[in-house]
PDB file of C-alpha atoms in Angstrom:
ATOM      1  CA  UNK H   1     128.823  31.298 155.798  1.00 70.00           C
ATOM      2  CA  UNK H   2     128.695  31.855 152.369  1.00 86.00           C
ATOM      3  CA  UNK H   3     124.705  32.701 150.831  1.00 96.00           C
ATOM      4  CA  UNK H   4     124.696  29.573 148.473  1.00 98.00           C
ATOM      5  CA  UNK H   5     124.329  30.227 144.326  1.00 98.00           C
ATOM      6  CA  UNK H   6     121.333  28.802 142.641  1.00 98.00           C
ATOM      7  CA  UNK H   7     123.593  28.905 138.825  1.00 98.00           C
ATOM      8  CA  UNK H   8     121.137  28.382 135.544  1.00 96.00           C
ATOM      9  CA  UNK H   9     123.886  27.123 133.120  1.00 92.00           C
ATOM     10  CA  UNK H  10     123.134  27.891 128.954  1.00 92.00           C
ATOM     11  CA  UNK H  11     125.301  25.314 126.990  1.00 87.00           C
ATOM     12  CA  UNK H  12     125.824  27.173 123.903  1.00 86.00           C
ATOM     13  CA  UNK H  13     125.982  25.425 119.934  1.00 81.00           C
ATOM     14  CA  UNK H  14     125.930  28.010 117.143  1.00 73.00           C
ATOM     15  CA  UNK H  15     124.700  31.131 119.152  1.00 70.00           C
ATOM     16  CA  UNK H  16     122.140  28.930 120.807  1.00 75.00           C
ATOM     17  CA  UNK H  17     121.061  27.581 123.539  1.00 82.00           C
ATOM     18  CA  UNK H  18     120.933  23.813 124.131  1.00 76.00           C
ATOM     19  CA  UNK H  19     120.798  20.449 125.987  1.00 64.00           C
ATOM     20  CA  UNK H  20     121.015  17.562 125.955  1.00 54.00           C
ATOM     21  CA  UNK H  21     121.125  14.495 128.163  1.00 54.00           C
ATOM     22  CA  UNK H  22     125.089  12.711 128.962  1.00 50.00           C
ATOM     23  CA  UNK H  23     126.730  15.522 126.548  1.00 48.00           C
ATOM     24  CA  UNK H  24     125.219  13.644 123.807  1.00 53.00           C
ATOM     25  CA  UNK H  25     121.745  14.728 121.414  1.00 51.00           C
ATOM     26  CA  UNK H  26     121.743  18.377 121.982  1.00 59.00           C
ATOM     27  CA  UNK H  27     118.154  19.502 121.230  1.00 60.00           C
ATOM     28  CA  UNK H  28     117.420  23.843 120.843  1.00 64.00           C
ATOM     29  CA  UNK H  29     115.928  25.519 123.493  1.00 67.00           C
ATOM     30  CA  UNK H  30     115.758  28.673 122.915  1.00 75.00           C
ATOM     31  CA  UNK H  31     117.666  32.381 122.911  1.00 86.00           C
ATOM     32  CA  UNK H  32     121.262  33.316 124.670  1.00 88.00           C
ATOM     33  CA  UNK H  33     119.772  36.669 125.091  1.00 90.00           C
ATOM     34  CA  UNK H  34     116.101  36.056 126.421  1.00 91.00           C
ATOM     35  CA  UNK H  35     116.788  33.128 128.158  1.00 92.00           C
ATOM     36  CA  UNK H  36     120.060  35.155 129.957  1.00 93.00           C
ATOM     37  CA  UNK H  37     116.973  38.051 130.996  1.00 95.00           C
ATOM     38  CA  UNK H  38     114.222  35.271 131.546  1.00 95.00           C
ATOM     39  CA  UNK H  39     116.759  34.219 133.942  1.00 96.00           C
ATOM     40  CA  UNK H  40     117.577  37.143 135.622  1.00 97.00           C
ATOM     41  CA  UNK H  41     114.503  38.390 136.127  1.00 97.00           C
ATOM     42  CA  UNK H  42     113.118  35.047 138.043  1.00 96.00           C
ATOM     43  CA  UNK H  43     116.527  35.703 140.711  1.00 97.00           C
ATOM     44  CA  UNK H  44     119.037  33.907 139.717  1.00 98.00           C
ATOM     45  CA  UNK H  45     122.435  34.456 141.518  1.00 98.00           C
ATOM     46  CA  UNK H  46     124.682  33.829 138.126  1.00 98.00           C
ATOM     47  CA  UNK H  47     124.751  32.471 134.968  1.00 98.00           C
ATOM     48  CA  UNK H  48     127.053  30.382 133.270  1.00 96.00           C
ATOM     49  CA  UNK H  49     127.266  30.213 128.890  1.00 94.00           C
ATOM     50  CA  UNK H  50     129.417  27.073 127.717  1.00 88.00           C
ATOM     51  CA  UNK H  51     130.157  26.902 124.031  1.00 86.00           C
ATOM     52  CA  UNK H  52     130.059  23.410 123.712  1.00 77.00           C
ATOM     53  CA  UNK H  53     131.842  22.731 121.030  1.00 68.00           C
ATOM     54  CA  UNK H  54     134.534  25.709 120.985  1.00 65.00           C
ATOM     55  CA  UNK H  55     137.421  23.872 122.430  1.00 52.00           C
ATOM     56  CA  UNK H  56     136.350  20.700 119.951  1.00 55.00           C
ATOM     57  CA  UNK H  57     136.584  24.017 116.885  1.00 56.00           C
ATOM     58  CA  UNK H  58     139.800  25.424 118.173  1.00 54.00           C
ATOM     59  CA  UNK H  59     138.018  28.374 118.316  1.00 61.00           C
ATOM     60  CA  UNK H  60     137.242  30.869 121.531  1.00 65.00           C
ATOM     61  CA  UNK H  61     133.127  32.473 122.236  1.00 76.00           C
ATOM     62  CA  UNK H  62     132.722  34.649 119.990  1.00 78.00           C
ATOM     63  CA  UNK H  63     132.017  38.648 122.027  1.00 85.00           C
ATOM     64  CA  UNK H  64     129.262  39.529 120.483  1.00 87.00           C
ATOM     65  CA  UNK H  65     127.370  37.461 121.855  1.00 88.00           C
ATOM     66  CA  UNK H  66     128.931  37.782 125.036  1.00 93.00           C
ATOM     67  CA  UNK H  67     128.266  42.402 124.650  1.00 95.00           C
ATOM     68  CA  UNK H  68     124.721  41.422 124.345  1.00 93.00           C
ATOM     69  CA  UNK H  69     124.133  39.505 127.349  1.00 95.00           C
ATOM     70  CA  UNK H  70     126.568  42.427 129.686  1.00 97.00           C
ATOM     71  CA  UNK H  71     124.105  44.903 128.076  1.00 96.00           C
ATOM     72  CA  UNK H  72     120.588  43.473 129.003  1.00 96.00           C
ATOM     73  CA  UNK H  73     121.145  41.732 132.662  1.00 96.00           C
ATOM     74  CA  UNK H  74     122.354  42.839 135.372  1.00 94.00           C
ATOM     75  CA  UNK H  75     123.682  39.920 137.996  1.00 97.00           C
ATOM     76  CA  UNK H  76     127.737  37.846 137.508  1.00 97.00           C
ATOM     77  CA  UNK H  77     127.471  35.698 135.114  1.00 98.00           C
ATOM     78  CA  UNK H  78     131.148  33.194 133.873  1.00 98.00           C
ATOM     79  CA  UNK H  79     131.621  32.496 130.193  1.00 96.00           C
ATOM     80  CA  UNK H  80     133.883  29.501 128.751  1.00 92.00           C
ATOM     81  CA  UNK H  81     134.674  27.826 125.378  1.00 87.00           C
ATOM     82  CA  UNK H  82     138.303  26.664 124.114  1.00 85.00           C
ATOM     83  CA  UNK H  83     139.827  30.165 125.830  1.00 93.00           C
ATOM     84  CA  UNK H  84     143.821  29.313 125.308  1.00 93.00           C
ATOM     85  CA  UNK H  85     145.191  32.436 125.446  1.00 95.00           C
ATOM     86  CA  UNK H  86     145.698  35.818 127.675  1.00 97.00           C
ATOM     87  CA  UNK H  87     144.432  37.343 124.356  1.00 95.00           C
ATOM     88  CA  UNK H  88     140.612  35.368 123.936  1.00 94.00           C
ATOM     89  CA  UNK H  89     139.918  35.549 128.078  1.00 96.00           C
ATOM     90  CA  UNK H  90     140.535  39.920 127.694  1.00 96.00           C
ATOM     91  CA  UNK H  91     138.100  39.167 124.323  1.00 95.00           C
ATOM     92  CA  UNK H  92     135.430  38.170 126.866  1.00 96.00           C
ATOM     93  CA  UNK H  93     135.749  39.802 129.431  1.00 97.00           C
ATOM     94  CA  UNK H  94     136.273  43.069 128.179  1.00 97.00           C
ATOM     95  CA  UNK H  95     133.255  42.109 126.798  1.00 96.00           C
ATOM     96  CA  UNK H  96     131.299  42.171 129.916  1.00 97.00           C
ATOM     97  CA  UNK H  97     131.420  38.782 131.014  1.00 98.00           C
ATOM     98  CA  UNK H  98     132.250  38.588 135.200  1.00 98.00           C
ATOM     99  CA  UNK H  99     134.452  35.510 135.434  1.00 98.00           C
ATOM    100  CA  UNK H 100     135.865  33.556 132.921  1.00 97.00           C
ATOM    101  CA  UNK H 101     135.757  28.959 132.660  1.00 97.00           C
ATOM    102  CA  UNK H 102     138.270  26.971 130.846  1.00 96.00           C
ATOM    103  CA  UNK H 103     137.947  22.995 130.737  1.00 93.00           C
ATOM    104  CA  UNK H 104     139.878  21.473 128.054  1.00 90.00           C
ATOM    105  CA  UNK H 105     142.114  24.235 127.301  1.00 92.00           C
ATOM    106  CA  UNK H 106     143.689  24.077 131.098  1.00 96.00           C
ATOM    107  CA  UNK H 107     143.935  20.367 130.163  1.00 95.00           C
ATOM    108  CA  UNK H 108     145.461  20.450 127.426  1.00 93.00           C
ATOM    109  CA  UNK H 109     148.149  23.466 128.832  1.00 97.00           C
ATOM    110  CA  UNK H 110     148.026  23.637 132.893  1.00 97.00           C
ATOM    111  CA  UNK H 111     149.912  26.648 132.885  1.00 98.00           C
ATOM    112  CA  UNK H 112     147.227  28.570 131.308  1.00 98.00           C
ATOM    113  CA  UNK H 113     145.461  28.154 134.997  1.00 98.00           C
ATOM    114  CA  UNK H 114     148.535  30.292 136.464  1.00 98.00           C
ATOM    115  CA  UNK H 115     148.865  32.871 133.375  1.00 98.00           C
ATOM    116  CA  UNK H 116     145.068  33.589 133.877  1.00 98.00           C
ATOM    117  CA  UNK H 117     145.230  34.231 137.577  1.00 98.00           C
ATOM    118  CA  UNK H 118     148.241  36.311 137.143  1.00 98.00           C
ATOM    119  CA  UNK H 119     147.044  38.397 134.653  1.00 98.00           C
ATOM    120  CA  UNK H 120     143.220  38.899 135.787  1.00 98.00           C
ATOM    121  CA  UNK H 121     142.781  38.010 139.537  1.00 98.00           C
ATOM    122  CA  UNK H 122     141.858  34.913 141.573  1.00 97.00           C
ATOM    123  CA  UNK H 123     138.862  35.988 141.400  1.00 97.00           C
ATOM    124  CA  UNK H 124     137.600  35.990 137.536  1.00 97.00           C
ATOM    125  CA  UNK H 125     140.029  32.359 136.764  1.00 98.00           C
ATOM    126  CA  UNK H 126     137.091  29.407 137.260  1.00 98.00           C
ATOM    127  CA  UNK H 127     138.088  25.672 135.515  1.00 98.00           C
ATOM    128  CA  UNK H 128     134.876  23.863 134.919  1.00 96.00           C
ATOM    129  CA  UNK H 129     135.863  19.830 135.415  1.00 96.00           C
ATOM    130  CA  UNK H 130     134.209  16.792 133.581  1.00 94.00           C
ATOM    131  CA  UNK H 131     134.188  13.758 135.040  1.00 93.00           C
ATOM    132  CA  UNK H 132     132.608  10.544 134.498  1.00 90.00           C
ATOM    133  CA  UNK H 133     132.504   7.553 136.865  1.00 85.00           C
ATOM    134  CA  UNK H 134     135.020   4.450 135.576  1.00 85.00           C
ATOM    135  CA  UNK H 135     135.877   0.796 137.006  1.00 84.00           C
ATOM    136  CA  UNK H 136     134.665   2.744 140.579  1.00 85.00           C
ATOM    137  CA  UNK H 137     136.756   5.857 140.037  1.00 88.00           C
ATOM    138  CA  UNK H 138     136.403   9.282 138.969  1.00 92.00           C
ATOM    139  CA  UNK H 139     138.908  10.564 135.619  1.00 94.00           C
ATOM    140  CA  UNK H 140     137.880  13.465 134.167  1.00 94.00           C
ATOM    141  CA  UNK H 141     136.798  13.685 130.625  1.00 90.00           C
ATOM    142  CA  UNK H 142     137.939  16.049 128.102  1.00 85.00           C
ATOM    143  CA  UNK H 143     136.572  17.414 124.768  1.00 80.00           C
ATOM    144  CA  UNK H 144     132.709  16.611 125.715  1.00 73.00           C
ATOM    145  CA  UNK H 145     130.768  18.960 123.532  1.00 65.00           C
ATOM    146  CA  UNK H 146     131.516  16.406 121.173  1.00 64.00           C
ATOM    147  CA  UNK H 147     130.605  12.976 121.960  1.00 66.00           C
ATOM    148  CA  UNK H 148     132.558  12.412 118.864  1.00 74.00           C
ATOM    149  CA  UNK H 149     135.902  13.808 119.872  1.00 74.00           C
ATOM    150  CA  UNK H 150     135.670  13.471 123.560  1.00 76.00           C
ATOM    151  CA  UNK H 151     137.962  11.765 125.735  1.00 74.00           C
ATOM    152  CA  UNK H 152     138.328  10.137 128.662  1.00 81.00           C
ATOM    153  CA  UNK H 153     142.311  10.891 130.221  1.00 83.00           C
ATOM    154  CA  UNK H 154     144.705   9.503 132.621  1.00 87.00           C
ATOM    155  CA  UNK H 155     143.670  11.570 134.978  1.00 93.00           C
ATOM    156  CA  UNK H 156     141.978  11.581 138.971  1.00 95.00           C
ATOM    157  CA  UNK H 157     139.251  14.152 139.026  1.00 97.00           C
ATOM    158  CA  UNK H 158     140.632  14.626 142.715  1.00 97.00           C
ATOM    159  CA  UNK H 159     144.451  14.646 141.819  1.00 97.00           C
ATOM    160  CA  UNK H 160     143.579  17.432 139.113  1.00 98.00           C
ATOM    161  CA  UNK H 161     140.601  19.199 141.392  1.00 98.00           C
ATOM    162  CA  UNK H 162     144.454  19.802 143.562  1.00 98.00           C
ATOM    163  CA  UNK H 163     146.238  20.808 141.089  1.00 98.00           C
ATOM    164  CA  UNK H 164     143.497  23.410 139.869  1.00 98.00           C
ATOM    165  CA  UNK H 165     143.652  24.390 143.728  1.00 98.00           C
ATOM    166  CA  UNK H 166     147.278  24.754 143.162  1.00 98.00           C
ATOM    167  CA  UNK H 167     147.182  26.919 140.357  1.00 98.00           C
ATOM    168  CA  UNK H 168     145.514  29.504 141.923  1.00 98.00           C
ATOM    169  CA  UNK H 169     142.407  28.694 140.158  1.00 98.00           C
ATOM    170  CA  UNK H 170     139.143  30.818 142.061  1.00 98.00           C
ATOM    171  CA  UNK H 171     136.478  28.345 141.641  1.00 98.00           C
ATOM    172  CA  UNK H 172     135.728  24.751 140.026  1.00 98.00           C
ATOM    173  CA  UNK H 173     132.611  23.823 138.351  1.00 98.00           C
ATOM    174  CA  UNK H 174     132.360  20.182 138.632  1.00 97.00           C
ATOM    175  CA  UNK H 175     130.146  18.010 135.863  1.00 92.00           C
ATOM    176  CA  UNK H 176     129.287  15.210 136.089  1.00 87.00           C
ATOM    177  CA  UNK H 177     128.528  13.311 134.023  1.00 84.00           C
ATOM    178  CA  UNK H 178     126.800  10.345 134.065  1.00 74.00           C
ATOM    179  CA  UNK H 179     124.486  11.824 136.377  1.00 71.00           C
ATOM    180  CA  UNK H 180     124.280  14.946 133.124  1.00 68.00           C
ATOM    181  CA  UNK H 181     120.599  15.244 131.890  1.00 64.00           C
ATOM    182  CA  UNK H 182     119.203  12.702 133.727  1.00 68.00           C
ATOM    183  CA  UNK H 183     117.225  14.515 137.112  1.00 82.00           C
ATOM    184  CA  UNK H 184     118.395  11.675 139.350  1.00 88.00           C
ATOM    185  CA  UNK H 185     119.959  14.708 141.355  1.00 95.00           C
ATOM    186  CA  UNK H 186     122.996  14.829 142.081  1.00 96.00           C
ATOM    187  CA  UNK H 187     126.448  12.631 143.049  1.00 95.00           C
ATOM    188  CA  UNK H 188     126.760  13.315 146.462  1.00 95.00           C
ATOM    189  CA  UNK H 189     129.692  11.087 147.603  1.00 93.00           C
ATOM    190  CA  UNK H 190     132.121  11.934 144.543  1.00 94.00           C
ATOM    191  CA  UNK H 191     130.649  16.413 145.344  1.00 96.00           C
ATOM    192  CA  UNK H 192     131.839  15.337 148.899  1.00 97.00           C
ATOM    193  CA  UNK H 193     135.099  14.431 148.094  1.00 95.00           C
ATOM    194  CA  UNK H 194     135.798  16.957 145.712  1.00 97.00           C
ATOM    195  CA  UNK H 195     134.786  19.397 148.328  1.00 97.00           C
ATOM    196  CA  UNK H 196     137.008  17.934 151.262  1.00 97.00           C
ATOM    197  CA  UNK H 197     139.590  17.990 148.787  1.00 97.00           C
ATOM    198  CA  UNK H 198     140.536  21.566 148.084  1.00 98.00           C
ATOM    199  CA  UNK H 199     139.627  25.263 149.741  1.00 98.00           C
ATOM    200  CA  UNK H 200     137.874  27.232 147.343  1.00 98.00           C
ATOM    201  CA  UNK H 201     134.490  27.085 146.335  1.00 98.00           C
ATOM    202  CA  UNK H 202     133.061  24.076 143.937  1.00 98.00           C
ATOM    203  CA  UNK H 203     129.766  24.445 141.573  1.00 98.00           C
ATOM    204  CA  UNK H 204     127.509  21.381 141.748  1.00 97.00           C
ATOM    205  CA  UNK H 205     126.831  20.407 137.893  1.00 95.00           C
ATOM    206  CA  UNK H 206     124.139  17.483 136.815  1.00 91.00           C
ATOM    207  CA  UNK H 207     121.267  15.642 138.034  1.00 92.00           C
ATOM    208  CA  UNK H 208     119.380  18.107 139.359  1.00 94.00           C
ATOM    209  CA  UNK H 209     115.403  16.447 138.902  1.00 95.00           C
ATOM    210  CA  UNK H 210     112.870  18.107 141.837  1.00 97.00           C
ATOM    211  CA  UNK H 211     113.335  20.996 144.298  1.00 98.00           C
ATOM    212  CA  UNK H 212     114.777  18.023 147.050  1.00 98.00           C
ATOM    213  CA  UNK H 213     117.972  17.696 144.567  1.00 98.00           C
ATOM    214  CA  UNK H 214     119.172  20.979 145.681  1.00 98.00           C
ATOM    215  CA  UNK H 215     118.531  21.006 149.409  1.00 98.00           C
ATOM    216  CA  UNK H 216     119.897  16.820 149.566  1.00 98.00           C
ATOM    217  CA  UNK H 217     123.514  18.758 148.036  1.00 98.00           C
ATOM    218  CA  UNK H 218     122.927  21.556 150.337  1.00 98.00           C
ATOM    219  CA  UNK H 219     122.754  19.701 153.080  1.00 98.00           C
ATOM    220  CA  UNK H 220     125.223  17.132 152.289  1.00 98.00           C
ATOM    221  CA  UNK H 221     127.715  18.272 151.030  1.00 98.00           C
ATOM    222  CA  UNK H 222     129.959  21.239 151.427  1.00 97.00           C
ATOM    223  CA  UNK H 223     129.463  23.160 147.457  1.00 98.00           C
ATOM    224  CA  UNK H 224     128.710  27.162 147.369  1.00 98.00           C
ATOM    225  CA  UNK H 225     126.515  26.469 144.884  1.00 98.00           C
ATOM    226  CA  UNK H 226     124.399  24.367 142.235  1.00 98.00           C
ATOM    227  CA  UNK H 227     123.878  24.860 138.853  1.00 96.00           C
ATOM    228  CA  UNK H 228     121.375  23.562 136.840  1.00 94.00           C
ATOM    229  CA  UNK H 229     119.878  22.940 132.763  1.00 90.00           C
ATOM    230  CA  UNK H 230     116.442  21.404 131.430  1.00 87.00           C
ATOM    231  CA  UNK H 231     114.507  21.508 134.879  1.00 94.00           C
ATOM    232  CA  UNK H 232     114.824  25.705 134.531  1.00 94.00           C
ATOM    233  CA  UNK H 233     114.787  25.865 130.889  1.00 90.00           C
ATOM    234  CA  UNK H 234     111.577  23.516 130.391  1.00 89.00           C
ATOM    235  CA  UNK H 235     110.284  25.653 133.330  1.00 92.00           C
ATOM    236  CA  UNK H 236     109.670  22.720 135.583  1.00 94.00           C
ATOM    237  CA  UNK H 237     111.092  23.936 138.748  1.00 97.00           C
ATOM    238  CA  UNK H 238     110.553  28.445 139.340  1.00 97.00           C
ATOM    239  CA  UNK H 239     113.918  29.835 140.676  1.00 98.00           C
ATOM    240  CA  UNK H 240     111.436  32.137 142.887  1.00 98.00           C
ATOM    241  CA  UNK H 241     109.634  29.219 144.357  1.00 98.00           C
ATOM    242  CA  UNK H 242     112.988  27.273 144.667  1.00 98.00           C
ATOM    243  CA  UNK H 243     114.423  30.051 146.235  1.00 98.00           C
ATOM    244  CA  UNK H 244     111.595  29.723 149.222  1.00 98.00           C
ATOM    245  CA  UNK H 245     111.921  26.218 149.620  1.00 98.00           C
ATOM    246  CA  UNK H 246     115.608  26.355 150.675  1.00 98.00           C
ATOM    247  CA  UNK H 247     115.052  28.599 153.070  1.00 98.00           C
ATOM    248  CA  UNK H 248     112.001  26.621 154.201  1.00 98.00           C
ATOM    249  CA  UNK H 249     114.549  24.152 154.795  1.00 97.00           C
ATOM    250  CA  UNK H 250     116.966  26.635 156.915  1.00 97.00           C
ATOM    251  CA  UNK H 251     119.674  26.977 154.123  1.00 98.00           C
ATOM    252  CA  UNK H 252     121.089  30.412 153.713  1.00 97.00           C
ATOM    253  CA  UNK H 253     119.933  31.900 150.722  1.00 97.00           C
ATOM    254  CA  UNK H 254     120.351  34.783 148.547  1.00 91.00           C
ATOM    255  CA  UNK H 255     116.539  37.132 147.511  1.00 84.00           C
TER     256      UNK H 255
END
């Protein structure tokens, strides 16, 4: 059985790390490179960087800060934000990222998933899914980096994750929007439905508030990893202590 991954998420806005609640009211929490180095030293398994307004401003991620991260840390990291072409993906991977993630661009043109997989391989391609509960059904949202431009699509989340898998993506990150930043725990029911629908790795995102929430999502779903932001940025949960706790709960954790 593979180790469960602990993944700090760094939302990037104007080249600074920010954090919001339910994808709104973002505040600056630190410098990209300094936080990346901190989490690498703390024992994070991976890092994920989301340039949260790249899609809405119709531009891609800047390879400059990606290159700085690659020179600073020695753990895998994934970069997302407005990647709409092979050329943009190549620039990010060539700058040192291990994976690229697409979200709104995949909804705009699903064939992009196929093209990225064919060019770079399945292991490099992650698709993010921003999912919200609407009238007792989970639906996919788009352009969530800017609350004024966020769109609720007509796509069912479960239908979309199945399509993502069929197009060859190597991993899915499910962002449960109603849980984002509120620290009430991961959406176990939703994540269980997603992991039961696909056979590729699924990463849980949205809702971590205490260490027991990580235990619950690993015990009650088959997610491959848990992503969190504010509990790590604030120092409320230290990664070494979290890993020790999860090992004590009999989870397979890389230390």
